[in-house]
PDB file of C-alpha atoms and ligand atoms in Angstrom:
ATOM      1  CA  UNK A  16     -44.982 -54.063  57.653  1.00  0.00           C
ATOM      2  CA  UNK A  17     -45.160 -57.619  57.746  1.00  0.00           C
ATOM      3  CA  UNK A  18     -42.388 -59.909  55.665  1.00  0.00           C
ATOM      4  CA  UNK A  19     -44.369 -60.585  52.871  1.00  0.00           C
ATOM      5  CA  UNK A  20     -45.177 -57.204  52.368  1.00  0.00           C
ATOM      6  CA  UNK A  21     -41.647 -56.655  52.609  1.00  0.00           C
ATOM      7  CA  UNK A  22     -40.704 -59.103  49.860  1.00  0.00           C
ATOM      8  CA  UNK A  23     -42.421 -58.337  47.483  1.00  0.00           C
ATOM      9  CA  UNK A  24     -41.452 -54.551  47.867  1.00  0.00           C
ATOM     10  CA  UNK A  25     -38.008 -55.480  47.122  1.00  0.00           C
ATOM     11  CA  UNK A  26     -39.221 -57.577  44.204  1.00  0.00           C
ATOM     12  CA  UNK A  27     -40.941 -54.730  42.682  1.00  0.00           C
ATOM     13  CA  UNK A  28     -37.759 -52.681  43.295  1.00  0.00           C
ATOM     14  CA  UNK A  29     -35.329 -55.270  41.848  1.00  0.00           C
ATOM     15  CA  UNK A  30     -38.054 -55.413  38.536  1.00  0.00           C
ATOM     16  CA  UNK A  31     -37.070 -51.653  38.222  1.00  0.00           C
ATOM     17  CA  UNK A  32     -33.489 -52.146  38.725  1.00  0.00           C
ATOM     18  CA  UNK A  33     -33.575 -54.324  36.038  1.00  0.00           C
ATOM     19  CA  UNK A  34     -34.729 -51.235  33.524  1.00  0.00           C
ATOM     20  CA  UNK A  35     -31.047 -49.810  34.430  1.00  0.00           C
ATOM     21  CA  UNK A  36     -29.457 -52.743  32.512  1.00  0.00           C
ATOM     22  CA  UNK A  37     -28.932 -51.271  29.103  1.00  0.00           C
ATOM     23  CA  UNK A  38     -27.952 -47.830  30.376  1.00  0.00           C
ATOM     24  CA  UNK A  39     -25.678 -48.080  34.125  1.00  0.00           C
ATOM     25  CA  UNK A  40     -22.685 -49.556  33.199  1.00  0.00           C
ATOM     26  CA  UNK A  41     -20.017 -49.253  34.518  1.00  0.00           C
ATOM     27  CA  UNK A  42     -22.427 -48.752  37.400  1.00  0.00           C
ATOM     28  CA  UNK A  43     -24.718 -51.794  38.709  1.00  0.00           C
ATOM     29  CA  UNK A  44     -28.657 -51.723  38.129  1.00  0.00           C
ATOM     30  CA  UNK A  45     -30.063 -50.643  41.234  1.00  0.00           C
ATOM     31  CA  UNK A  46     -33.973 -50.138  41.712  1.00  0.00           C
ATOM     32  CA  UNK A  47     -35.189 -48.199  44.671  1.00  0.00           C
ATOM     33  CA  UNK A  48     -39.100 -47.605  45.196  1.00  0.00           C
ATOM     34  CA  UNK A  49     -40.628 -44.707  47.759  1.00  0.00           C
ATOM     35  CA  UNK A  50     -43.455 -46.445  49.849  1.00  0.00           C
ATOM     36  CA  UNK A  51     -46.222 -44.366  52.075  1.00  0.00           C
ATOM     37  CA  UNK A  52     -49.272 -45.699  53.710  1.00  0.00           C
ATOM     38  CA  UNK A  53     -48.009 -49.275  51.635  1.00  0.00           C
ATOM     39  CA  UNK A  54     -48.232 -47.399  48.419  1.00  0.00           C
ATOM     40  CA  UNK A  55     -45.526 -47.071  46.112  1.00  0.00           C
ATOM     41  CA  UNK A  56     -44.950 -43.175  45.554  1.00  0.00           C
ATOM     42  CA  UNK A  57     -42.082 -43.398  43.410  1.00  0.00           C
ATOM     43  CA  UNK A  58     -39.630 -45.251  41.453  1.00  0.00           C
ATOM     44  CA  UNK A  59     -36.411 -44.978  40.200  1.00  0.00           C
ATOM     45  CA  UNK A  60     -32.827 -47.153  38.967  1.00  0.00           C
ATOM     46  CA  UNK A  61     -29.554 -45.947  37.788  1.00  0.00           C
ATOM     47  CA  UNK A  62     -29.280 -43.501  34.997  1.00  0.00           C
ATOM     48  CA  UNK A  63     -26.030 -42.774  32.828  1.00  0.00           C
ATOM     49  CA  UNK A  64     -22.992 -42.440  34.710  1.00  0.00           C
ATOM     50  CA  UNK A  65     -22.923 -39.369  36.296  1.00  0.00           C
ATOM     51  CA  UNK A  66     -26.669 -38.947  36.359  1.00  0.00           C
ATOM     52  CA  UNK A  67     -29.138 -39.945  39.009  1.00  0.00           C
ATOM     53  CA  UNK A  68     -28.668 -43.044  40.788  1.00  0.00           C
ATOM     54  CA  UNK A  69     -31.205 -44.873  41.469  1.00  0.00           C
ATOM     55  CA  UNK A  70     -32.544 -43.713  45.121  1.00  0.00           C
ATOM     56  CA  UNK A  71     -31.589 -39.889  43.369  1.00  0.00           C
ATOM     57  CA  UNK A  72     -33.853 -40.925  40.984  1.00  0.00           C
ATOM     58  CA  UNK A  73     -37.220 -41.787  43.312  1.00  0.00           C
ATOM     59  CA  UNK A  74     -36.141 -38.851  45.692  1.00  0.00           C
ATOM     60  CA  UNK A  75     -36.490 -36.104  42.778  1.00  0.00           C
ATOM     61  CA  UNK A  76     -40.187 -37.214  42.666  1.00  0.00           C
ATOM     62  CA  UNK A  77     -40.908 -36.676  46.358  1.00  0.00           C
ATOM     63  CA  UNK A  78     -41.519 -33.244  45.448  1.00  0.00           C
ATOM     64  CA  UNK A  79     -44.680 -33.194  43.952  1.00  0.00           C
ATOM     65  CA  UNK A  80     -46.024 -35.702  46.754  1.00  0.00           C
ATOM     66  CA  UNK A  81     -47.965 -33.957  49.279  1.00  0.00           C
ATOM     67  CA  UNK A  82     -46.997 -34.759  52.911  1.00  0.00           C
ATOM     68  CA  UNK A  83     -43.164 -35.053  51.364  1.00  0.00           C
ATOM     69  CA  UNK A  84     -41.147 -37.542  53.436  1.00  0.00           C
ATOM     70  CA  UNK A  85     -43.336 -38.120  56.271  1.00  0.00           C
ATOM     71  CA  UNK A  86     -43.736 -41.583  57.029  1.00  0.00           C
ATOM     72  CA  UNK A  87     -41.780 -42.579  53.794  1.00  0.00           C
ATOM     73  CA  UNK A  88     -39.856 -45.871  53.252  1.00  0.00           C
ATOM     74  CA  UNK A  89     -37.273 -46.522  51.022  1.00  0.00           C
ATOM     75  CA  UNK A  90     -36.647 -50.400  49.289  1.00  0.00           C
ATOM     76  CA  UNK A  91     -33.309 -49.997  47.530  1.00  0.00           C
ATOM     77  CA  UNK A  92     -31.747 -53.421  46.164  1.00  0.00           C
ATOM     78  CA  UNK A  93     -28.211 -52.419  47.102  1.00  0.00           C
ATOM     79  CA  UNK A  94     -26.624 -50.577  49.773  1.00  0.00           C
ATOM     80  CA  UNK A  95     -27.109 -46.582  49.123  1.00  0.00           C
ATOM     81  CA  UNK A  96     -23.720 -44.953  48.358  1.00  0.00           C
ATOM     82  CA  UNK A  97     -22.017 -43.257  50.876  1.00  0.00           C
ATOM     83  CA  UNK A  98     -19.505 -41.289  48.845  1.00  0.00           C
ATOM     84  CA  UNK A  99     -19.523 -38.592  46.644  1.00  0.00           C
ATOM     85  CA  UNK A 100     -17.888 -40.060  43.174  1.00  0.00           C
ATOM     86  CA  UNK A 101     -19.456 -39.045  39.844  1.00  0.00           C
ATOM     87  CA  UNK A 102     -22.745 -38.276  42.034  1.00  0.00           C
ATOM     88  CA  UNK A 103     -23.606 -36.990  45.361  1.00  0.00           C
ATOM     89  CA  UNK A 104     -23.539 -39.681  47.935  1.00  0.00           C
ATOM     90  CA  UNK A 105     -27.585 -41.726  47.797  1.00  0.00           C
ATOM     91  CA  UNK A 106     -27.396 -41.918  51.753  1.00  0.00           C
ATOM     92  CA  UNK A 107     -26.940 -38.117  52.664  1.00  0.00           C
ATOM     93  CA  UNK A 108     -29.692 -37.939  50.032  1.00  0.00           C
ATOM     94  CA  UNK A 109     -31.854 -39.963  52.057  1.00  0.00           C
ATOM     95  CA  UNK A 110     -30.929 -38.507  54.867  1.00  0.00           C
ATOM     96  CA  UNK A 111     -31.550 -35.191  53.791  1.00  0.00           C
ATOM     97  CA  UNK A 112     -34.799 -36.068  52.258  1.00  0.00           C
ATOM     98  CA  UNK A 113     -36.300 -37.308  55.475  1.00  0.00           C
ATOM     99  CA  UNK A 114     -36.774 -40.742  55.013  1.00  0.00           C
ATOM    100  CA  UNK A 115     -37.961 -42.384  57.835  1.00  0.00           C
ATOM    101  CA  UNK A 116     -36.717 -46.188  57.635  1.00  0.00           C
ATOM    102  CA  UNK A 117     -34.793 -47.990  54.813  1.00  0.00           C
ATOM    103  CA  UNK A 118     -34.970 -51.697  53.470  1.00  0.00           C
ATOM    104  CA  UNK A 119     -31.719 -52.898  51.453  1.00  0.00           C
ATOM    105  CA  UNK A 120     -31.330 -56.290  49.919  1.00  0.00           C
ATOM    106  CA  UNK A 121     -27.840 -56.552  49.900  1.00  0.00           C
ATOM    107  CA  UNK A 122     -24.466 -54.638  51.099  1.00  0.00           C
ATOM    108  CA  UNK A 123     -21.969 -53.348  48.625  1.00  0.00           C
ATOM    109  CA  UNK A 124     -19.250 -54.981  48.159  1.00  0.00           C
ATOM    110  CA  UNK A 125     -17.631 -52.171  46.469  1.00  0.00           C
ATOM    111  CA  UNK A 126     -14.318 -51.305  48.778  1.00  0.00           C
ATOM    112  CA  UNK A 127     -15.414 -47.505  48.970  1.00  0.00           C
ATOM    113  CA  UNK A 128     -19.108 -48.266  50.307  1.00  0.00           C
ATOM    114  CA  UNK A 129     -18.976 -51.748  51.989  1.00  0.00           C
ATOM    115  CA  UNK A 130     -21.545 -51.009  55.374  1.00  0.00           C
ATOM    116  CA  UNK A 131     -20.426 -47.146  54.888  1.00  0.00           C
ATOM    117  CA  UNK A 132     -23.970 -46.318  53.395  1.00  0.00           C
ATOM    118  CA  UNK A 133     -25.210 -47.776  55.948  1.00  0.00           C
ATOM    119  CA  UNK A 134     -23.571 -46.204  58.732  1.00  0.00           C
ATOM    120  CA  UNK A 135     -24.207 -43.018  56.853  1.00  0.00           C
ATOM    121  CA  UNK A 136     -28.118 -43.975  57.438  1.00  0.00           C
ATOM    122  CA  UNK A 137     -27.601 -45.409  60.887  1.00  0.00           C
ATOM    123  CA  UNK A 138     -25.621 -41.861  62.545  1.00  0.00           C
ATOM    124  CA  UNK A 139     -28.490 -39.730  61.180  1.00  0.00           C
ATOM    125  CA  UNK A 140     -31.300 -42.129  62.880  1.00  0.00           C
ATOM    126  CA  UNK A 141     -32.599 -43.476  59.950  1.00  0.00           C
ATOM    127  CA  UNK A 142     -33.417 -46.597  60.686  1.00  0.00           C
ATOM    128  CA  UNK A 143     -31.973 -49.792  58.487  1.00  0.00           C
ATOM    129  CA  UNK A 144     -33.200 -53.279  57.152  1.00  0.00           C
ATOM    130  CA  UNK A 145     -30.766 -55.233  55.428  1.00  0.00           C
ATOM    131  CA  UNK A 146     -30.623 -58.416  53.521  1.00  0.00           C
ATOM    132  CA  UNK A 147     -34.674 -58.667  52.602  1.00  0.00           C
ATOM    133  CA  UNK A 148     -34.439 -61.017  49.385  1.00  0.00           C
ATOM    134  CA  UNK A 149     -30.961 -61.250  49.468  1.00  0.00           C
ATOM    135  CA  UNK A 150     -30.309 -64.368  47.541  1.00  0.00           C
ATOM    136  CA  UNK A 151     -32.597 -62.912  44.635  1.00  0.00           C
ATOM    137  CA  UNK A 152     -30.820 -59.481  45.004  1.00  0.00           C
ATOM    138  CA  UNK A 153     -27.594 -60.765  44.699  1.00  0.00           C
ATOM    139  CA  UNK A 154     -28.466 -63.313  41.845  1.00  0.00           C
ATOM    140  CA  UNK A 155     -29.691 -59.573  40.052  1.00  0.00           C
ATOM    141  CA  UNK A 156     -26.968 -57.992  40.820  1.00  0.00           C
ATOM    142  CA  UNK A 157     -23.425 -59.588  41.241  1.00  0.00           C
ATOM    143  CA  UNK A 158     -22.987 -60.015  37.678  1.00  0.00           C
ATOM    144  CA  UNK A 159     -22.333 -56.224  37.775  1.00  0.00           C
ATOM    145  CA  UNK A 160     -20.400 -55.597  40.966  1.00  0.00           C
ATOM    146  CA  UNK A 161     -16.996 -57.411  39.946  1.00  0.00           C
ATOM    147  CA  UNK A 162     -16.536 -54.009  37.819  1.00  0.00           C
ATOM    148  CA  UNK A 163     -15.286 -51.005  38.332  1.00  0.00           C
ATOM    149  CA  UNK A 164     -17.834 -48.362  39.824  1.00  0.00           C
ATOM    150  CA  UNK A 165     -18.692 -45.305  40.993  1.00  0.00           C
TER     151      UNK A 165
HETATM  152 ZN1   ZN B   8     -25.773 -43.625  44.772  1.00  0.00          ZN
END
């Protein structure tokens, strides 16, 4: 997938992030979007606290797609939780869904995550992509991050 392709992925994911505004808080508005053969297969952003995240969200449709997580990308604006707070952590989810590679825009800077997710991703052999639109990302969402979540 070349970087274009890439880019506007992420910008497609951070347009559904944005949906979460009214609804996450205290958690941040995170899109994620399930790509497969460079078609978007499912969406999702943060729910209420203590419902799906956003990457929960696009994983519960996998489901109903045939072929499941075969050759399945992920685009997730911000780094995939790696604990289990009000929710199960996003990166076992992702892990355990079969995902094959993973593009973030932009690490949590939350003290419990902070490269965690990632490493979560990385020890399972999913393979990781970080910082595509990362000035845009973080323009999104660091208005949100300065708060408590979880
Ligand atoms: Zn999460």
């Amino acid at each position: 997938m070349d970087q274009r392709q890439k880019e506007a992925l992420m910008k497609q994911a951070m347009l559904e992030g944005r949906k979460a505004r009214t609804v996450c808080y205290p958690n941040p508005p995170v899109g994620c979007l399930l790509v497969k053969d460079g078609e978007i297969i499912a969406r999702g952003h943060t729910n209420k606290p203590g419902e799906h995240h956003a990457e929960a969200m696009a994983l519960s449709q996998l489901d109903s797609v045939k072929n499941a997580s075969e050759g399945v990308l992920a685009f997730v604006t911000l780094e995939p939780c790696s604990f289990h707070g009000r929710t199960p952590s996003c990166a076992k989810a992702i892990v355990f869904a079969g995902i094959e590679k993973v593009y973030v825009g932009m690490i949590d800077p939350h003290p419990k995550n902070r490269g965690a997710g990632i490493s979560v991703l990385e020890a399972a052999g999913v393979e990781v992509e970080v910082g595509i639109m990362k000035e845009s990302v973080e323009a999104d969402l660091t208005p949100y991050l300065s708060i408590e979540q979880c």
